[in-house]
Structures are given as structure tokens and as C-alpha cells.
PDB file of C-alpha atoms in Angstrom:
ATOM      1  CA  GLN A  14     -26.378 105.417  76.705  1.00 85.00           C
ATOM      2  CA  VAL A  15     -28.600 103.179  78.834  1.00 92.00           C
ATOM      3  CA  GLN A  16     -29.612  99.893  77.261  1.00 95.00           C
ATOM      4  CA  LEU A  17     -32.484  97.703  78.368  1.00 96.00           C
ATOM      5  CA  VAL A  18     -32.575  94.033  77.401  1.00 95.00           C
ATOM      6  CA  GLU A  19     -35.955  92.319  77.568  1.00 96.00           C
ATOM      7  CA  SER A  20     -36.808  88.647  77.475  1.00 94.00           C
ATOM      8  CA  GLY A  21     -39.715  86.323  78.061  1.00 94.00           C
ATOM      9  CA  GLY A  22     -42.396  87.224  75.552  1.00 93.00           C
ATOM     10  CA  GLY A  23     -44.258  84.654  73.517  1.00 96.00           C
ATOM     11  CA  SER A  24     -47.602  83.090  72.730  1.00 97.00           C
ATOM     12  CA  VAL A  25     -49.935  81.448  75.203  1.00 98.00           C
ATOM     13  CA  GLN A  26     -53.553  80.382  75.429  1.00 98.00           C
ATOM     14  CA  PRO A  27     -56.034  82.313  77.549  1.00 98.00           C
ATOM     15  CA  GLY A  28     -55.471  81.528  81.214  1.00 98.00           C
ATOM     16  CA  GLY A  29     -51.787  80.872  80.659  1.00 98.00           C
ATOM     17  CA  SER A  30     -48.757  82.573  82.176  1.00 98.00           C
ATOM     18  CA  LEU A  31     -45.660  84.355  80.994  1.00 98.00           C
ATOM     19  CA  ARG A  32     -42.776  86.029  82.792  1.00 98.00           C
ATOM     20  CA  LEU A  33     -41.028  89.044  81.335  1.00 98.00           C
ATOM     21  CA  SER A  34     -37.583  90.143  82.461  1.00 98.00           C
ATOM     22  CA  CYS A  35     -35.591  93.301  81.853  1.00 97.00           C
ATOM     23  CA  THR A  36     -31.982  94.083  82.667  1.00 96.00           C
ATOM     24  CA  ALA A  37     -30.488  97.555  82.409  1.00 96.00           C
ATOM     25  CA  SER A  38     -26.891  98.388  81.534  1.00 94.00           C
ATOM     26  CA  ILE A  39     -26.693 100.623  84.605  1.00 88.00           C
ATOM     27  CA  SER A  40     -27.323 100.077  88.290  1.00 85.00           C
ATOM     28  CA  ASP A  41     -26.850 103.194  90.351  1.00 84.00           C
ATOM     29  CA  SER A  42     -28.629 105.688  92.537  1.00 86.00           C
ATOM     30  CA  SER A  43     -29.833 107.763  89.603  1.00 91.00           C
ATOM     31  CA  ILE A  44     -32.541 105.175  88.852  1.00 93.00           C
ATOM     32  CA  ARG A  45     -35.933 106.253  90.153  1.00 94.00           C
ATOM     33  CA  SER A  46     -38.121 103.490  88.812  1.00 95.00           C
ATOM     34  CA  MET A  47     -38.444 100.636  86.358  1.00 96.00           C
ATOM     35  CA  GLY A  48     -41.595  99.331  84.839  1.00 97.00           C
ATOM     36  CA  TRP A  49     -43.509  97.835  81.946  1.00 98.00           C
ATOM     37  CA  TYR A  50     -45.701  99.535  79.396  1.00 98.00           C
ATOM     38  CA  ARG A  51     -47.598  98.119  76.459  1.00 97.00           C
ATOM     39  CA  ARG A  52     -48.821  99.504  73.186  1.00 93.00           C
ATOM     40  CA  THR A  53     -52.528  99.071  72.704  1.00 78.00           C
ATOM     41  CA  PRO A  54     -54.231  98.162  69.411  1.00 76.00           C
ATOM     42  CA  TRP A  55     -55.149 101.826  69.035  1.00 77.00           C
ATOM     43  CA  ASN A  56     -51.462 102.619  69.258  1.00 81.00           C
ATOM     44  CA  GLN A  57     -51.396 104.199  72.687  1.00 85.00           C
ATOM     45  CA  ARG A  58     -48.749 103.320  75.227  1.00 90.00           C
ATOM     46  CA  GLU A  59     -50.176 102.485  78.607  1.00 94.00           C
ATOM     47  CA  LEU A  60     -48.601 101.714  81.953  1.00 97.00           C
ATOM     48  CA  VAL A  61     -48.876  98.078  82.963  1.00 98.00           C
ATOM     49  CA  ALA A  62     -46.823  98.003  86.164  1.00 98.00           C
ATOM     50  CA  LEU A  63     -44.249 100.169  87.903  1.00 97.00           C
ATOM     51  CA  LEU A  64     -41.661  99.500  90.602  1.00 95.00           C
ATOM     52  CA  THR A  65     -40.039 102.460  92.318  1.00 93.00           C
ATOM     53  CA  ILE A  66     -36.630 102.506  93.900  1.00 91.00           C
ATOM     54  CA  GLY A  67     -38.393 102.630  97.247  1.00 90.00           C
ATOM     55  CA  GLY A  68     -40.244  99.411  96.513  1.00 91.00           C
ATOM     56  CA  ASP A  69     -43.631 100.947  95.803  1.00 95.00           C
ATOM     57  CA  THR A  70     -45.671  99.397  93.002  1.00 96.00           C
ATOM     58  CA  ASP A  71     -48.425 100.623  90.715  1.00 97.00           C
ATOM     59  CA  TYR A  72     -50.588  98.615  88.331  1.00 98.00           C
ATOM     60  CA  ALA A  73     -53.052  99.261  85.581  1.00 97.00           C
ATOM     61  CA  GLU A  74     -56.533  98.472  86.836  1.00 97.00           C
ATOM     62  CA  SER A  75     -56.964  95.831  84.142  1.00 95.00           C
ATOM     63  CA  VAL A  76     -54.022  93.728  85.384  1.00 97.00           C
ATOM     64  CA  LYS A  77     -54.391  94.004  89.151  1.00 96.00           C
ATOM     65  CA  ASP A  78     -54.591  90.577  90.826  1.00 94.00           C
ATOM     66  CA  ARG A  79     -53.153  88.936  87.697  1.00 98.00           C
ATOM     67  CA  PHE A  80     -49.740  90.535  87.194  1.00 98.00           C
ATOM     68  CA  VAL A  81     -46.947  90.998  89.715  1.00 98.00           C
ATOM     69  CA  ILE A  82     -43.908  93.220  89.220  1.00 98.00           C
ATOM     70  CA  SER A  83     -40.736  92.421  91.108  1.00 96.00           C
ATOM     71  CA  GLY A  84     -37.029  93.050  91.001  1.00 93.00           C
ATOM     72  CA  ASP A  85     -34.569  95.611  92.208  1.00 89.00           C
ATOM     73  CA  SER A  86     -34.785  98.932  90.411  1.00 81.00           C
ATOM     74  CA  ALA A  87     -31.584 100.168  92.007  1.00 82.00           C
ATOM     75  CA  LYS A  88     -29.771  97.202  90.492  1.00 88.00           C
ATOM     76  CA  GLY A  89     -31.435  97.660  87.141  1.00 92.00           C
ATOM     77  CA  THR A  90     -33.522  94.501  87.020  1.00 95.00           C
ATOM     78  CA  VAL A  91     -37.276  94.074  86.853  1.00 97.00           C
ATOM     79  CA  HIS A  92     -39.613  91.176  86.158  1.00 97.00           C
ATOM     80  CA  LEU A  93     -43.287  90.913  85.342  1.00 98.00           C
ATOM     81  CA  GLN A  94     -45.123  87.725  86.216  1.00 98.00           C
ATOM     82  CA  MET A  95     -48.299  87.575  84.171  1.00 98.00           C
ATOM     83  CA  ASP A  96     -50.910  85.002  85.164  1.00 98.00           C
ATOM     84  CA  ASN A  97     -54.413  84.313  83.901  1.00 98.00           C
ATOM     85  CA  LEU A  98     -53.607  86.043  80.654  1.00 98.00           C
ATOM     86  CA  LYS A  99     -56.483  87.277  78.520  1.00 97.00           C
ATOM     87  CA  PRO A 100     -56.683  87.991  74.777  1.00 94.00           C
ATOM     88  CA  GLU A 101     -56.861  91.697  75.556  1.00 93.00           C
ATOM     89  CA  ASP A 102     -53.374  91.468  77.096  1.00 95.00           C
ATOM     90  CA  THR A 103     -52.000  90.900  73.609  1.00 93.00           C
ATOM     91  CA  ALA A 104     -49.558  93.713  72.888  1.00 94.00           C
ATOM     92  CA  VAL A 105     -45.917  94.638  72.559  1.00 95.00           C
ATOM     93  CA  TYR A 106     -44.542  95.138  76.065  1.00 97.00           C
ATOM     94  CA  TYR A 107     -41.778  97.665  76.687  1.00 97.00           C
ATOM     95  CA  CYS A 108     -39.438  97.902  79.630  1.00 97.00           C
ATOM     96  CA  ASN A 109     -38.923 101.415  80.954  1.00 97.00           C
ATOM     97  CA  LEU A 110     -36.255 102.912  83.184  1.00 96.00           C
ATOM     98  CA  ASN A 111     -36.577 106.382  84.646  1.00 96.00           C
ATOM     99  CA  ARG A 112     -33.552 108.098  86.096  1.00 95.00           C
ATOM    100  CA  ARG A 113     -32.929 111.497  87.567  1.00 94.00           C
ATOM    101  CA  ILE A 114     -29.680 113.387  87.083  1.00 92.00           C
ATOM    102  CA  LEU A 115     -29.510 116.734  88.864  1.00 92.00           C
ATOM    103  CA  THR A 116     -32.854 118.351  87.979  1.00 92.00           C
ATOM    104  CA  HIS A 117     -33.663 116.344  84.855  1.00 94.00           C
ATOM    105  CA  ASN A 118     -35.615 113.138  84.431  1.00 94.00           C
ATOM    106  CA  TYR A 119     -34.745 110.755  81.628  1.00 95.00           C
ATOM    107  CA  ASP A 120     -36.721 107.836  80.266  1.00 96.00           C
ATOM    108  CA  TYR A 121     -35.199 104.854  78.490  1.00 96.00           C
ATOM    109  CA  TRP A 122     -36.999 102.102  76.630  1.00 96.00           C
ATOM    110  CA  GLY A 123     -36.338  98.564  75.595  1.00 96.00           C
ATOM    111  CA  GLN A 124     -37.018  97.373  72.068  1.00 96.00           C
ATOM    112  CA  GLY A 125     -40.207  95.619  73.088  1.00 95.00           C
ATOM    113  CA  THR A 126     -41.277  92.013  73.360  1.00 96.00           C
ATOM    114  CA  GLN A 127     -44.446  90.575  71.835  1.00 95.00           C
ATOM    115  CA  VAL A 128     -47.032  88.901  74.047  1.00 96.00           C
ATOM    116  CA  THR A 129     -49.829  87.094  72.229  1.00 95.00           C
ATOM    117  CA  VAL A 130     -52.761  85.497  74.022  1.00 96.00           C
ATOM    118  CA  SER A 131     -54.929  83.439  71.715  1.00 95.00           C
ATOM    119  CA  SER A 132     -56.721  80.126  71.550  1.00 94.00           C
TER     120      SER A 132
END
């Protein structure tokens, strides 16, 4: 069973910064990507940022130019630097790991870390 351990959430004022980190219990060639998702107030899970094993990144439009994802997916580590945080960034953030074994894709999730942006 793959485990993901997240850290770095908390409370900040608008304009502040936080850095999230996630470490997986595996680090092998089955990993395809790691990333961060968040659950919106209307209870939908949306992609925040993604880092593929090839080093490609993808961001939600709302966080481009404010958030940066980094790490080494193949080694099972990913970070999310969040700058210029806004109240609408408030959410529970979840680390995700996607791996492929033979012809099947598997997704694993961390327990989530709360990010609160408020004055």
C-alpha cells in the first residue's frame, strides 16, 4: 500500500506564502506523476498543480504565476510553493501519486492538509 505524508499547511494572511511537501513510501519507475489537488467549497476536487516523471508541469489557471510545483516524482517527493495567497485558495490540499503497473493506472491520496487564507 502506498502512503503519502503531507506537511506544510497552515493559516496565513492574504499575500502570504506557504510551502507544502509530500513524500511517498515508494520511489520507483512505476510512478507517472505526483501533484496537488484541493477540495473546493462546493465539494469538488480540482487539480492545482501536477509534475510528471518527465518533468512536465501543469497548473490550474487560477494559480499560474503564484504557485510553483517542484520535486522528483520518480523519487516520490513533491513540493508546492504557494505565494501571493488569496482567500479563495482556502481549501484542503491533497497530495496525489499516479502509478502505472502493466496496463493499469492507480491513484493514491494523502490525508489532506488545511490551507486557510484570511485576514
